Amino acid sequence: QVQLVESGGGLVQAGGSLRLSCAASGSIFSINLIGWYRQAPGKLREMVAVIGSGGSTTCADSVKGRFTISRDNAKNTVYLQMNSLKPEDTAVYSCKAILNGRLYWGQGTQVTVSS
């Protein structure tokens, strides 16, 4: 079946780096507005970064200059490179994409930043 699978979350110290991956599997013929969202305890879900099919990107102000979203079209995978991590980046990060014209969410991966 068509699905999104995230990986790469974990525990890191403030100032550290982490790279998240989100792979779309199944019979994929179109991917639109694929991106990353996060939700911290007691907070609303927020957009982190989104990348379009043409390569254009949108990032939240809170992560600009620290996070970079990219995609590997051959692998149907989107990445989120997170640098200079802060404790306030702690959240469950989820991948969202429109695959074959339908909205899909990944299961989420926990990112915890200490200190």
GROMACS .gro file of C-alpha atoms in nm:
model
  115
    1GLN     CA    1   0.000   0.000   0.000
    2VAL     CA    2   0.099   0.360  -0.039
    3GLN     CA    3   0.248   0.498   0.280
    4LEU     CA    4   0.503   0.732   0.435
    5VAL     CA    5   0.768   0.599   0.671
    6GLU     CA    6   0.983   0.830   0.882
    7SER     CA    7   1.316   0.753   1.043
    8GLY     CA    8   1.611   0.928   1.202
    9GLY     CA    9   1.464   1.064   1.523
   10GLY     CA   10   1.645   1.033   1.851
   11LEU     CA   11   1.802   1.205   2.148
   12VAL     CA   12   2.066   1.471   2.089
   13GLN     CA   13   2.231   1.747   2.289
   14ALA     CA   14   2.165   2.112   2.222
   15GLY     CA   15   2.380   2.231   1.935
   16GLY     CA   16   2.386   1.889   1.778
   17SER     CA   17   2.252   1.769   1.446
   18LEU     CA   18   2.009   1.510   1.323
   19ARG     CA   19   1.876   1.408   0.984
   20LEU     CA   20   1.524   1.282   0.940
   21SER     CA   21   1.411   1.078   0.642
   22CYS     CA   22   1.066   1.017   0.503
   23ALA     CA   23   1.023   0.758   0.233
   24ALA     CA   24   0.711   0.715   0.027
   25SER     CA   25   0.652   0.355  -0.067
   26GLY     CA   26   0.408   0.181  -0.295
   27SER     CA   27   0.305   0.275  -0.644
   28ILE     CA   28   0.384   0.647  -0.646
   29PHE     CA   29   0.332   0.855  -0.956
   30SER     CA   30   0.297   1.199  -0.805
   31ILE     CA   31   0.416   1.370  -0.489
   32ASN     CA   32   0.303   1.720  -0.399
   33LEU     CA   33   0.364   1.948  -0.103
   34ILE     CA   34   0.573   1.696   0.085
   35GLY     CA   35   0.706   1.830   0.409
   36TRP     CA   36   0.769   1.808   0.779
   37TYR     CA   37   0.549   1.909   1.069
   38ARG     CA   38   0.606   1.888   1.441
   39GLN     CA   39   0.406   1.888   1.759
   40ALA     CA   40   0.549   1.942   2.104
   41PRO     CA   41   0.365   1.845   2.424
   42GLY     CA   42   0.095   2.099   2.497
   43LYS     CA   43   0.152   2.278   2.168
   44LEU     CA   44  -0.028   2.292   1.837
   45ARG     CA   45   0.112   2.113   1.538
   46GLU     CA   46   0.317   2.346   1.323
   47MET     CA   47   0.472   2.338   0.981
   48VAL     CA   48   0.848   2.303   0.985
   49ALA     CA   49   0.941   2.287   0.619
   50VAL     CA   50   0.777   2.200   0.290
   51ILE     CA   51   0.924   2.133  -0.052
   52GLY     CA   52   0.737   2.140  -0.380
   53SER     CA   53   0.789   1.934  -0.691
   54GLY     CA   54   0.978   2.221  -0.851
   55GLY     CA   55   1.223   2.239  -0.564
   56SER     CA   56   1.083   2.548  -0.394
   57THR     CA   57   1.097   2.537  -0.016
   58THR     CA   58   0.920   2.701   0.273
   59CYS     CA   59   1.052   2.691   0.627
   60ALA     CA   60   0.919   2.812   0.957
   61ASP     CA   61   1.091   3.125   1.086
   62SER     CA   62   1.199   2.938   1.397
   63VAL     CA   63   1.413   2.696   1.195
   64LYS     CA   64   1.541   2.910   0.909
   65GLY     CA   65   1.916   2.892   0.883
   66ARG     CA   66   1.926   2.575   1.091
   67PHE     CA   67   1.705   2.323   0.911
   68THR     CA   68   1.720   2.227   0.546
   69ILE     CA   69   1.461   2.025   0.358
   70SER     CA   70   1.558   1.833   0.047
   71ARG     CA   71   1.432   1.546  -0.161
   72ASP     CA   72   1.565   1.257  -0.364
   73ASN     CA   73   1.313   1.202  -0.638
   74ALA     CA   74   1.471   0.875  -0.747
   75LYS     CA   75   1.411   0.733  -0.400
   76ASN     CA   76   1.081   0.911  -0.331
   77THR     CA   77   1.238   1.036  -0.011
   78VAL     CA   78   1.240   1.370   0.162
   79TYR     CA   79   1.498   1.469   0.422
   80LEU     CA   80   1.515   1.721   0.700
   81GLN     CA   81   1.868   1.813   0.802
   82MET     CA   82   1.853   1.971   1.146
   83ASN     CA   83   2.154   2.161   1.275
   84SER     CA   84   2.213   2.372   1.584
   85LEU     CA   85   1.929   2.197   1.760
   86LYS     CA   86   1.765   2.366   2.055
   87PRO     CA   87   1.560   2.219   2.340
   88GLU     CA   88   1.254   2.392   2.195
   89ASP     CA   89   1.292   2.176   1.884
   90THR     CA   90   1.185   1.877   2.092
   91ALA     CA   91   0.871   1.735   1.934
   92VAL     CA   92   0.723   1.453   1.735
   93TYR     CA   93   0.812   1.517   1.374
   94SER     CA   94   0.574   1.388   1.111
   95CYS     CA   95   0.598   1.370   0.737
   96LYS     CA   96   0.301   1.478   0.527
   97ALA     CA   97   0.253   1.451   0.156
   98ILE     CA   98  -0.004   1.438  -0.116
   99LEU     CA   99   0.060   1.111  -0.293
  100ASN     CA  100  -0.133   1.030  -0.608
  101GLY     CA  101  -0.371   1.312  -0.522
  102ARG     CA  102  -0.443   1.193  -0.167
  103LEU     CA  103  -0.322   1.319   0.170
  104TYR     CA  104  -0.097   1.092   0.373
  105TRP     CA  105   0.074   1.127   0.709
  106GLY     CA  106   0.361   0.926   0.844
  107GLN     CA  107   0.353   0.777   1.192
  108GLY     CA  108   0.593   1.035   1.334
  109THR     CA  109   0.938   1.017   1.487
  110GLN     CA  110   1.042   1.159   1.823
  111VAL     CA  111   1.317   1.419   1.840
  112THR     CA  112   1.441   1.511   2.186
  113VAL     CA  113   1.701   1.782   2.242
  114SER     CA  114   1.860   1.796   2.586
  115SER     CA  115   2.035   2.078   2.777
   0.00000   0.00000   0.00000
